[in-house]
């Protein structure tokens, strides 16, 4: 039987909760990807760091990565802005300097504050330094009809201590203040994953991640198969209440399931059966049904 990864030409890998938590590598993850022949694309909703920084961090943790294999929501957000704005337009940045650098790279002018002329757009990405004044400045611009692009809407961000507020929590505050809805670049929306597919040069790809609401739903949005690894945010219990859009193709306890043949789906699966099948088939991914109603 084929190993799970051998069914695909590329693996689109989430980072936080899938490969590492904060600065701590997930046990066995680097070994699981060592020697993999498939194209590895590291696809992150986190817009706070540059591709160079992300690639260096991955290499430090033992993963085979280069700048060209890292695809960030900051890059996707900048592309969305460039497609909608004239060259040289001003963009109010709520986020890190690395997010601002992506705005500059596509020919737009990042600003942090404005007095008079309203920025053409607001772009919002995660930064632990975001404060009330930053959100207020963005709210002023949005109330004056600036375009709004959010890098992602992840409610939480996993780290070595647990779950911290993610960019989605800050987006929620700005949504309340502005009574507006952003265009979202990151998963579960299509732009980020479509950028990764273009970079990979194939649509024969498996999305691998730890979150039903971003990684898995995003895979379903762009018509790709997916693997949920139980090393981060989402749990088997969450599958019971998940919508059809958030049901993965496969579930596994760890990333090493990529290197083993998957376990075929069985009629009448429910969450309890799925947990038992994972126990009975340690190290392998278990195929689940296509809709939530079929695994309850």
PDB file of C-alpha atoms in Angstrom:
ATOM      1  CA  UNK A   1       0.000   0.000   0.000  1.00  0.00           C
ATOM      2  CA  UNK A   2       1.110   3.552  -0.727  1.00  0.00           C
ATOM      3  CA  UNK A   3       2.241   5.829   2.043  1.00  0.00           C
ATOM      4  CA  UNK A   4      -0.179   8.704   2.561  1.00  0.00           C
ATOM      5  CA  UNK A   5       2.252  11.306   1.221  1.00  0.00           C
ATOM      6  CA  UNK A   6       2.928   9.304  -1.951  1.00  0.00           C
ATOM      7  CA  UNK A   7      -0.578  10.114  -3.162  1.00  0.00           C
ATOM      8  CA  UNK A   8       0.397  13.773  -3.639  1.00  0.00           C
ATOM      9  CA  UNK A   9       3.040  15.877  -5.364  1.00  0.00           C
ATOM     10  CA  UNK A  10       3.115  18.556  -2.646  1.00  0.00           C
ATOM     11  CA  UNK A  11       2.386  18.982   1.056  1.00  0.00           C
ATOM     12  CA  UNK A  12       0.996  22.327   2.223  1.00  0.00           C
ATOM     13  CA  UNK A  13       2.064  22.433   5.860  1.00  0.00           C
ATOM     14  CA  UNK A  14       0.686  24.650   8.592  1.00  0.00           C
ATOM     15  CA  UNK A  15       3.233  25.782  11.194  1.00  0.00           C
ATOM     16  CA  UNK A  16       1.853  26.765  14.621  1.00  0.00           C
ATOM     17  CA  UNK A  17       0.410  23.644  16.246  1.00  0.00           C
ATOM     18  CA  UNK A  18       1.530  21.383  13.393  1.00  0.00           C
ATOM     19  CA  UNK A  19       5.333  21.704  13.338  1.00  0.00           C
ATOM     20  CA  UNK A  20       5.938  23.686  16.517  1.00  0.00           C
ATOM     21  CA  UNK A  21       4.269  25.527  19.389  1.00  0.00           C
ATOM     22  CA  UNK A  22       5.877  28.909  19.910  1.00  0.00           C
ATOM     23  CA  UNK A  23       9.603  28.175  20.157  1.00  0.00           C
ATOM     24  CA  UNK A  24       9.136  24.476  21.011  1.00  0.00           C
ATOM     25  CA  UNK A  25       9.274  21.915  18.209  1.00  0.00           C
ATOM     26  CA  UNK A  26       6.561  19.243  18.231  1.00  0.00           C
ATOM     27  CA  UNK A  27       8.208  15.929  19.033  1.00  0.00           C
ATOM     28  CA  UNK A  28       8.911  13.827  15.949  1.00  0.00           C
ATOM     29  CA  UNK A  29       7.839  16.471  13.428  1.00  0.00           C
ATOM     30  CA  UNK A  30      11.276  17.155  11.847  1.00  0.00           C
ATOM     31  CA  UNK A  31      11.963  13.431  11.566  1.00  0.00           C
ATOM     32  CA  UNK A  32       8.595  12.890   9.875  1.00  0.00           C
ATOM     33  CA  UNK A  33       9.560  15.265   7.054  1.00  0.00           C
ATOM     34  CA  UNK A  34      13.203  14.210   6.675  1.00  0.00           C
ATOM     35  CA  UNK A  35      13.891  12.839   3.212  1.00  0.00           C
ATOM     36  CA  UNK A  36      10.379  13.543   1.904  1.00  0.00           C
ATOM     37  CA  UNK A  37      10.402  13.711  -1.911  1.00  0.00           C
ATOM     38  CA  UNK A  38       7.219  15.758  -2.190  1.00  0.00           C
ATOM     39  CA  UNK A  39       7.397  19.540  -2.491  1.00  0.00           C
ATOM     40  CA  UNK A  40       7.083  21.005   0.977  1.00  0.00           C
ATOM     41  CA  UNK A  41       5.320  24.365   1.220  1.00  0.00           C
ATOM     42  CA  UNK A  42       5.138  26.008   4.643  1.00  0.00           C
ATOM     43  CA  UNK A  43       1.845  27.908   4.691  1.00  0.00           C
ATOM     44  CA  UNK A  44       1.235  30.153   7.678  1.00  0.00           C
ATOM     45  CA  UNK A  45      -1.639  32.406   8.664  1.00  0.00           C
ATOM     46  CA  UNK A  46       0.729  34.289  10.961  1.00  0.00           C
ATOM     47  CA  UNK A  47       1.594  37.608   9.299  1.00  0.00           C
ATOM     48  CA  UNK A  48       3.988  38.842  11.980  1.00  0.00           C
ATOM     49  CA  UNK A  49       7.259  37.524  10.523  1.00  0.00           C
ATOM     50  CA  UNK A  50       9.021  37.715   7.159  1.00  0.00           C
ATOM     51  CA  UNK A  51       9.520  34.591   5.016  1.00  0.00           C
ATOM     52  CA  UNK A  52      13.255  34.870   5.706  1.00  0.00           C
ATOM     53  CA  UNK A  53      12.672  34.804   9.467  1.00  0.00           C
ATOM     54  CA  UNK A  54      10.205  31.924   9.226  1.00  0.00           C
ATOM     55  CA  UNK A  55      12.547  29.873   7.042  1.00  0.00           C
ATOM     56  CA  UNK A  56      15.466  30.457   9.407  1.00  0.00           C
ATOM     57  CA  UNK A  57      13.332  29.396  12.374  1.00  0.00           C
ATOM     58  CA  UNK A  58      12.246  26.228  10.577  1.00  0.00           C
ATOM     59  CA  UNK A  59      15.816  25.304   9.697  1.00  0.00           C
ATOM     60  CA  UNK A  60      16.897  25.945  13.292  1.00  0.00           C
ATOM     61  CA  UNK A  61      14.212  23.509  14.458  1.00  0.00           C
ATOM     62  CA  UNK A  62      15.347  20.851  11.967  1.00  0.00           C
ATOM     63  CA  UNK A  63      12.958  21.283   9.027  1.00  0.00           C
ATOM     64  CA  UNK A  64      14.124  21.450   5.385  1.00  0.00           C
ATOM     65  CA  UNK A  65      13.023  24.974   4.439  1.00  0.00           C
ATOM     66  CA  UNK A  66      14.066  27.864   2.210  1.00  0.00           C
ATOM     67  CA  UNK A  67      12.621  31.341   1.736  1.00  0.00           C
ATOM     68  CA  UNK A  68      10.918  30.189  -1.476  1.00  0.00           C
ATOM     69  CA  UNK A  69       9.045  27.418   0.350  1.00  0.00           C
ATOM     70  CA  UNK A  70       7.467  29.777   2.913  1.00  0.00           C
ATOM     71  CA  UNK A  71       4.104  31.321   2.015  1.00  0.00           C
ATOM     72  CA  UNK A  72       2.635  33.801   4.503  1.00  0.00           C
ATOM     73  CA  UNK A  73      -0.704  35.514   4.911  1.00  0.00           C
ATOM     74  CA  UNK A  74       1.173  38.837   4.856  1.00  0.00           C
ATOM     75  CA  UNK A  75       2.255  38.095   1.284  1.00  0.00           C
ATOM     76  CA  UNK A  76      -1.277  37.083   0.321  1.00  0.00           C
ATOM     77  CA  UNK A  77      -2.728  40.214   1.942  1.00  0.00           C
ATOM     78  CA  UNK A  78      -0.253  42.422   0.090  1.00  0.00           C
ATOM     79  CA  UNK A  79      -1.201  40.764  -3.199  1.00  0.00           C
ATOM     80  CA  UNK A  80      -4.886  41.417  -2.548  1.00  0.00           C
ATOM     81  CA  UNK A  81      -4.124  45.075  -1.850  1.00  0.00           C
ATOM     82  CA  UNK A  82      -1.995  45.444  -4.991  1.00  0.00           C
ATOM     83  CA  UNK A  83      -4.784  43.986  -7.118  1.00  0.00           C
ATOM     84  CA  UNK A  84      -7.258  46.579  -5.803  1.00  0.00           C
ATOM     85  CA  UNK A  85      -5.190  49.752  -5.390  1.00  0.00           C
ATOM     86  CA  UNK A  86      -3.141  52.022  -7.618  1.00  0.00           C
ATOM     87  CA  UNK A  87       0.638  51.890  -7.336  1.00  0.00           C
ATOM     88  CA  UNK A  88       1.859  54.206  -4.569  1.00  0.00           C
ATOM     89  CA  UNK A  89      -1.451  54.230  -2.675  1.00  0.00           C
ATOM     90  CA  UNK A  90      -1.179  54.558   1.101  1.00  0.00           C
ATOM     91  CA  UNK A  91      -2.008  51.620   3.330  1.00  0.00           C
ATOM     92  CA  UNK A  92      -2.460  51.924   7.085  1.00  0.00           C
ATOM     93  CA  UNK A  93      -0.645  48.986   8.666  1.00  0.00           C
ATOM     94  CA  UNK A  94      -1.853  47.388  11.893  1.00  0.00           C
ATOM     95  CA  UNK A  95       0.842  44.782  12.481  1.00  0.00           C
ATOM     96  CA  UNK A  96       4.589  44.283  12.393  1.00  0.00           C
ATOM     97  CA  UNK A  97       7.270  45.969  10.317  1.00  0.00           C
ATOM     98  CA  UNK A  98       7.523  42.715   8.344  1.00  0.00           C
ATOM     99  CA  UNK A  99       3.895  43.154   7.272  1.00  0.00           C
ATOM    100  CA  UNK A 100       4.682  46.740   6.286  1.00  0.00           C
ATOM    101  CA  UNK A 101       7.635  45.455   4.226  1.00  0.00           C
ATOM    102  CA  UNK A 102       5.299  43.202   2.220  1.00  0.00           C
ATOM    103  CA  UNK A 103       3.125  46.242   1.485  1.00  0.00           C
ATOM    104  CA  UNK A 104       6.179  48.129   0.235  1.00  0.00           C
ATOM    105  CA  UNK A 105       7.262  45.139  -1.883  1.00  0.00           C
ATOM    106  CA  UNK A 106       4.075  45.332  -3.985  1.00  0.00           C
ATOM    107  CA  UNK A 107       4.491  49.052  -4.710  1.00  0.00           C
ATOM    108  CA  UNK A 108       2.254  50.522  -2.009  1.00  0.00           C
ATOM    109  CA  UNK A 109       3.147  53.007   0.757  1.00  0.00           C
ATOM    110  CA  UNK A 110       2.686  51.838   4.362  1.00  0.00           C
ATOM    111  CA  UNK A 111       1.757  54.357   7.074  1.00  0.00           C
ATOM    112  CA  UNK A 112       1.039  54.027  10.781  1.00  0.00           C
ATOM    113  CA  UNK A 113      -0.901  57.246  11.384  1.00  0.00           C
ATOM    114  CA  UNK A 114      -2.687  59.775   9.201  1.00  0.00           C
ATOM    115  CA  UNK A 115      -3.900  63.347   9.556  1.00  0.00           C
ATOM    116  CA  UNK A 116      -5.924  64.658   6.659  1.00  0.00           C
ATOM    117  CA  UNK A 117      -5.843  62.395   3.623  1.00  0.00           C
ATOM    118  CA  UNK A 118      -7.465  59.058   4.417  1.00  0.00           C
ATOM    119  CA  UNK A 119      -5.389  55.954   3.536  1.00  0.00           C
ATOM    120  CA  UNK A 120      -6.692  53.945   0.621  1.00  0.00           C
ATOM    121  CA  UNK A 121      -6.698  50.786   2.732  1.00  0.00           C
ATOM    122  CA  UNK A 122      -6.088  49.215   6.116  1.00  0.00           C
ATOM    123  CA  UNK A 123      -4.170  45.936   6.392  1.00  0.00           C
ATOM    124  CA  UNK A 124      -4.242  44.059   9.690  1.00  0.00           C
ATOM    125  CA  UNK A 125      -1.967  41.254  10.837  1.00  0.00           C
ATOM    126  CA  UNK A 126      -0.884  39.788  14.159  1.00  0.00           C
ATOM    127  CA  UNK A 127       1.535  41.717  16.332  1.00  0.00           C
ATOM    128  CA  UNK A 128       1.967  41.382  20.100  1.00  0.00           C
ATOM    129  CA  UNK A 129       2.601  45.145  20.160  1.00  0.00           C
ATOM    130  CA  UNK A 130      -0.793  46.130  18.713  1.00  0.00           C
ATOM    131  CA  UNK A 131      -2.454  48.613  21.082  1.00  0.00           C
ATOM    132  CA  UNK A 132      -5.625  50.665  21.407  1.00  0.00           C
ATOM    133  CA  UNK A 133      -4.127  53.573  19.462  1.00  0.00           C
ATOM    134  CA  UNK A 134      -3.385  51.315  16.481  1.00  0.00           C
ATOM    135  CA  UNK A 135      -6.940  49.971  16.433  1.00  0.00           C
ATOM    136  CA  UNK A 136      -8.375  53.462  16.847  1.00  0.00           C
ATOM    137  CA  UNK A 137      -6.374  54.787  13.890  1.00  0.00           C
ATOM    138  CA  UNK A 138      -7.643  51.911  11.750  1.00  0.00           C
ATOM    139  CA  UNK A 139     -11.216  52.500  12.890  1.00  0.00           C
ATOM    140  CA  UNK A 140     -10.983  56.159  11.833  1.00  0.00           C
ATOM    141  CA  UNK A 141      -9.851  55.069   8.353  1.00  0.00           C
ATOM    142  CA  UNK A 142     -12.488  52.362   8.010  1.00  0.00           C
ATOM    143  CA  UNK A 143     -15.225  54.785   9.060  1.00  0.00           C
ATOM    144  CA  UNK A 144     -14.087  56.892   6.090  1.00  0.00           C
ATOM    145  CA  UNK A 145     -14.449  53.948   3.652  1.00  0.00           C
ATOM    146  CA  UNK A 146     -10.856  52.701   3.423  1.00  0.00           C
ATOM    147  CA  UNK A 147     -10.516  49.171   2.018  1.00  0.00           C
ATOM    148  CA  UNK A 148      -9.907  46.611   4.802  1.00  0.00           C
ATOM    149  CA  UNK A 149      -7.793  43.484   4.325  1.00  0.00           C
ATOM    150  CA  UNK A 150      -7.085  41.162   7.253  1.00  0.00           C
ATOM    151  CA  UNK A 151      -4.193  38.719   6.978  1.00  0.00           C
ATOM    152  CA  UNK A 152      -6.205  36.152   8.928  1.00  0.00           C
ATOM    153  CA  UNK A 153      -8.966  35.807  11.490  1.00  0.00           C
ATOM    154  CA  UNK A 154      -7.491  33.126  13.777  1.00  0.00           C
ATOM    155  CA  UNK A 155      -9.093  33.658  17.175  1.00  0.00           C
ATOM    156  CA  UNK A 156      -6.159  32.104  19.012  1.00  0.00           C
ATOM    157  CA  UNK A 157      -2.441  31.556  18.530  1.00  0.00           C
ATOM    158  CA  UNK A 158      -0.897  28.407  20.059  1.00  0.00           C
ATOM    159  CA  UNK A 159       2.393  28.746  21.891  1.00  0.00           C
ATOM    160  CA  UNK A 160       4.358  26.788  24.491  1.00  0.00           C
ATOM    161  CA  UNK A 161       2.118  28.139  27.303  1.00  0.00           C
ATOM    162  CA  UNK A 162      -1.243  27.475  25.647  1.00  0.00           C
ATOM    163  CA  UNK A 163      -3.590  29.511  23.470  1.00  0.00           C
ATOM    164  CA  UNK A 164      -2.973  33.254  23.237  1.00  0.00           C
ATOM    165  CA  UNK A 165      -5.220  35.803  21.466  1.00  0.00           C
ATOM    166  CA  UNK A 166      -4.702  35.642  17.705  1.00  0.00           C
ATOM    167  CA  UNK A 167      -5.196  38.231  14.989  1.00  0.00           C
ATOM    168  CA  UNK A 168      -8.872  37.293  14.796  1.00  0.00           C
ATOM    169  CA  UNK A 169      -9.395  38.616  18.308  1.00  0.00           C
ATOM    170  CA  UNK A 170      -8.006  41.989  17.237  1.00  0.00           C
ATOM    171  CA  UNK A 171     -10.033  41.876  14.016  1.00  0.00           C
ATOM    172  CA  UNK A 172     -13.155  41.291  16.119  1.00  0.00           C
ATOM    173  CA  UNK A 173     -12.443  44.461  18.101  1.00  0.00           C
ATOM    174  CA  UNK A 174     -12.010  46.489  14.924  1.00  0.00           C
ATOM    175  CA  UNK A 175     -15.097  44.898  13.372  1.00  0.00           C
ATOM    176  CA  UNK A 176     -17.119  46.072  16.369  1.00  0.00           C
ATOM    177  CA  UNK A 177     -15.617  49.569  16.276  1.00  0.00           C
ATOM    178  CA  UNK A 178     -16.032  50.079  12.519  1.00  0.00           C
ATOM    179  CA  UNK A 179     -19.152  48.022  11.760  1.00  0.00           C
ATOM    180  CA  UNK A 180     -17.258  46.718   8.724  1.00  0.00           C
ATOM    181  CA  UNK A 181     -16.169  43.292   7.458  1.00  0.00           C
ATOM    182  CA  UNK A 182     -12.653  42.683   6.113  1.00  0.00           C
ATOM    183  CA  UNK A 183     -11.478  40.822   3.048  1.00  0.00           C
ATOM    184  CA  UNK A 184      -9.488  37.924   4.534  1.00  0.00           C
ATOM    185  CA  UNK A 185      -6.300  36.640   2.903  1.00  0.00           C
ATOM    186  CA  UNK A 186      -5.507  33.658   5.123  1.00  0.00           C
ATOM    187  CA  UNK A 187      -7.072  30.272   5.725  1.00  0.00           C
ATOM    188  CA  UNK A 188      -9.928  29.264   5.562  1.00  0.00           C
ATOM    189  CA  UNK A 189     -10.265  31.719   2.680  1.00  0.00           C
ATOM    190  CA  UNK A 190      -8.712  30.884  -0.677  1.00  0.00           C
ATOM    191  CA  UNK A 191      -5.995  33.526  -1.372  1.00  0.00           C
ATOM    192  CA  UNK A 192      -3.200  32.111   0.807  1.00  0.00           C
ATOM    193  CA  UNK A 193      -3.657  28.494  -0.256  1.00  0.00           C
ATOM    194  CA  UNK A 194      -3.989  29.511  -3.910  1.00  0.00           C
ATOM    195  CA  UNK A 195      -0.674  31.376  -3.595  1.00  0.00           C
ATOM    196  CA  UNK A 196       0.887  28.220  -2.135  1.00  0.00           C
ATOM    197  CA  UNK A 197      -0.439  26.101  -5.007  1.00  0.00           C
ATOM    198  CA  UNK A 198       0.997  28.503  -7.566  1.00  0.00           C
ATOM    199  CA  UNK A 199       4.354  28.367  -5.776  1.00  0.00           C
ATOM    200  CA  UNK A 200       4.206  24.546  -5.611  1.00  0.00           C
ATOM    201  CA  UNK A 201       3.342  24.308  -9.306  1.00  0.00           C
ATOM    202  CA  UNK A 202       0.694  21.636  -8.768  1.00  0.00           C
ATOM    203  CA  UNK A 203      -2.816  21.089  -7.432  1.00  0.00           C
ATOM    204  CA  UNK A 204      -1.948  17.523  -6.415  1.00  0.00           C
ATOM    205  CA  UNK A 205      -1.467  18.646  -2.820  1.00  0.00           C
ATOM    206  CA  UNK A 206      -2.424  17.629   0.701  1.00  0.00           C
ATOM    207  CA  UNK A 207      -3.147  20.332   3.281  1.00  0.00           C
ATOM    208  CA  UNK A 208      -1.757  19.381   6.712  1.00  0.00           C
ATOM    209  CA  UNK A 209      -2.793  21.303   9.804  1.00  0.00           C
ATOM    210  CA  UNK A 210      -4.098  21.286  13.356  1.00  0.00           C
ATOM    211  CA  UNK A 211      -7.188  23.513  13.059  1.00  0.00           C
ATOM    212  CA  UNK A 212     -10.566  22.541  11.678  1.00  0.00           C
ATOM    213  CA  UNK A 213     -11.671  26.162  11.265  1.00  0.00           C
ATOM    214  CA  UNK A 214      -8.658  27.315   9.229  1.00  0.00           C
ATOM    215  CA  UNK A 215      -6.493  24.540   7.764  1.00  0.00           C
ATOM    216  CA  UNK A 216      -9.209  21.976   7.096  1.00  0.00           C
ATOM    217  CA  UNK A 217     -11.957  24.367   6.062  1.00  0.00           C
ATOM    218  CA  UNK A 218      -9.415  26.138   3.870  1.00  0.00           C
ATOM    219  CA  UNK A 219      -8.521  22.875   2.138  1.00  0.00           C
ATOM    220  CA  UNK A 220     -12.189  22.228   1.430  1.00  0.00           C
ATOM    221  CA  UNK A 221     -12.597  25.790   0.138  1.00  0.00           C
ATOM    222  CA  UNK A 222     -10.008  25.219  -2.611  1.00  0.00           C
ATOM    223  CA  UNK A 223     -10.955  21.594  -3.272  1.00  0.00           C
ATOM    224  CA  UNK A 224      -7.949  19.856  -1.710  1.00  0.00           C
ATOM    225  CA  UNK A 225      -7.716  16.807   0.539  1.00  0.00           C
ATOM    226  CA  UNK A 226      -6.513  17.371   4.102  1.00  0.00           C
ATOM    227  CA  UNK A 227      -4.910  15.768   7.147  1.00  0.00           C
ATOM    228  CA  UNK A 228      -5.817  16.942  10.644  1.00  0.00           C
ATOM    229  CA  UNK A 229      -3.003  16.273  13.127  1.00  0.00           C
ATOM    230  CA  UNK A 230      -4.002  16.204  16.781  1.00  0.00           C
ATOM    231  CA  UNK A 231      -0.931  18.096  17.999  1.00  0.00           C
ATOM    232  CA  UNK A 232      -2.383  21.587  18.236  1.00  0.00           C
ATOM    233  CA  UNK A 233      -5.755  23.262  18.648  1.00  0.00           C
ATOM    234  CA  UNK A 234      -8.536  21.003  17.327  1.00  0.00           C
ATOM    235  CA  UNK A 235      -9.576  17.748  18.989  1.00  0.00           C
ATOM    236  CA  UNK A 236     -11.579  14.668  18.061  1.00  0.00           C
ATOM    237  CA  UNK A 237     -14.445  15.927  20.211  1.00  0.00           C
ATOM    238  CA  UNK A 238     -14.693  19.022  18.020  1.00  0.00           C
ATOM    239  CA  UNK A 239     -15.409  16.825  15.001  1.00  0.00           C
ATOM    240  CA  UNK A 240     -18.750  15.896  16.559  1.00  0.00           C
ATOM    241  CA  UNK A 241     -20.060  19.424  16.173  1.00  0.00           C
ATOM    242  CA  UNK A 242     -18.125  20.374  13.048  1.00  0.00           C
ATOM    243  CA  UNK A 243     -19.846  21.490   9.852  1.00  0.00           C
ATOM    244  CA  UNK A 244     -19.298  19.588   6.620  1.00  0.00           C
ATOM    245  CA  UNK A 245     -16.929  22.356   5.476  1.00  0.00           C
ATOM    246  CA  UNK A 246     -14.581  21.588   8.382  1.00  0.00           C
ATOM    247  CA  UNK A 247     -14.345  17.806   8.082  1.00  0.00           C
ATOM    248  CA  UNK A 248     -10.854  16.562   7.113  1.00  0.00           C
ATOM    249  CA  UNK A 249     -10.082  13.748   4.701  1.00  0.00           C
ATOM    250  CA  UNK A 250      -7.778  12.117   7.257  1.00  0.00           C
ATOM    251  CA  UNK A 251      -7.058  12.377  10.994  1.00  0.00           C
ATOM    252  CA  UNK A 252      -3.818  11.323  12.698  1.00  0.00           C
ATOM    253  CA  UNK A 253      -2.142  11.639  16.070  1.00  0.00           C
ATOM    254  CA  UNK A 254       1.091  12.932  14.558  1.00  0.00           C
ATOM    255  CA  UNK A 255       2.810  14.078  11.382  1.00  0.00           C
ATOM    256  CA  UNK A 256       4.573  10.731  10.977  1.00  0.00           C
ATOM    257  CA  UNK A 257       1.296   9.316   9.616  1.00  0.00           C
ATOM    258  CA  UNK A 258       2.420  10.804   6.287  1.00  0.00           C
ATOM    259  CA  UNK A 259       4.997   8.004   6.079  1.00  0.00           C
ATOM    260  CA  UNK A 260       2.529   5.125   6.483  1.00  0.00           C
ATOM    261  CA  UNK A 261      -0.448   3.825   4.501  1.00  0.00           C
ATOM    262  CA  UNK A 262      -3.727   5.390   5.671  1.00  0.00           C
ATOM    263  CA  UNK A 263      -6.513   3.341   7.243  1.00  0.00           C
ATOM    264  CA  UNK A 264      -9.582   3.226   4.974  1.00  0.00           C
ATOM    265  CA  UNK A 265     -12.867   4.647   6.204  1.00  0.00           C
ATOM    266  CA  UNK A 266     -15.432   2.278   7.698  1.00  0.00           C
ATOM    267  CA  UNK A 267     -19.237   2.532   7.548  1.00  0.00           C
ATOM    268  CA  UNK A 268     -20.915   4.026  10.586  1.00  0.00           C
ATOM    269  CA  UNK A 269     -17.930   5.923  12.009  1.00  0.00           C
ATOM    270  CA  UNK A 270     -18.563   8.104  15.031  1.00  0.00           C
ATOM    271  CA  UNK A 271     -16.063  10.038  17.117  1.00  0.00           C
ATOM    272  CA  UNK A 272     -15.683   7.231  19.665  1.00  0.00           C
ATOM    273  CA  UNK A 273     -14.986   4.730  16.887  1.00  0.00           C
ATOM    274  CA  UNK A 274     -12.482   7.094  15.310  1.00  0.00           C
ATOM    275  CA  UNK A 275     -10.549   7.428  18.574  1.00  0.00           C
ATOM    276  CA  UNK A 276     -10.522   3.652  18.932  1.00  0.00           C
ATOM    277  CA  UNK A 277      -9.332   3.168  15.354  1.00  0.00           C
ATOM    278  CA  UNK A 278      -6.470   5.604  15.931  1.00  0.00           C
ATOM    279  CA  UNK A 279      -5.460   3.607  19.005  1.00  0.00           C
ATOM    280  CA  UNK A 280      -5.618   0.343  17.050  1.00  0.00           C
ATOM    281  CA  UNK A 281      -3.645   1.779  14.138  1.00  0.00           C
ATOM    282  CA  UNK A 282      -0.953   3.749  15.911  1.00  0.00           C
ATOM    283  CA  UNK A 283       1.142   5.930  13.642  1.00  0.00           C
ATOM    284  CA  UNK A 284      -1.346   5.818  10.765  1.00  0.00           C
ATOM    285  CA  UNK A 285      -3.898   8.308   9.496  1.00  0.00           C
ATOM    286  CA  UNK A 286      -7.543   7.249   9.563  1.00  0.00           C
ATOM    287  CA  UNK A 287      -9.789   8.320   6.710  1.00  0.00           C
ATOM    288  CA  UNK A 288     -13.014   9.956   7.849  1.00  0.00           C
ATOM    289  CA  UNK A 289     -16.300  10.670   6.106  1.00  0.00           C
ATOM    290  CA  UNK A 290     -16.928  13.659   3.884  1.00  0.00           C
ATOM    291  CA  UNK A 291     -19.659  15.176   6.063  1.00  0.00           C
ATOM    292  CA  UNK A 292     -20.121  15.745   9.775  1.00  0.00           C
ATOM    293  CA  UNK A 293     -23.372  13.761   9.867  1.00  0.00           C
ATOM    294  CA  UNK A 294     -21.584  10.605   8.719  1.00  0.00           C
ATOM    295  CA  UNK A 295     -19.080  10.555  11.603  1.00  0.00           C
ATOM    296  CA  UNK A 296     -21.494  11.313  14.436  1.00  0.00           C
TER     297      UNK A 296
END
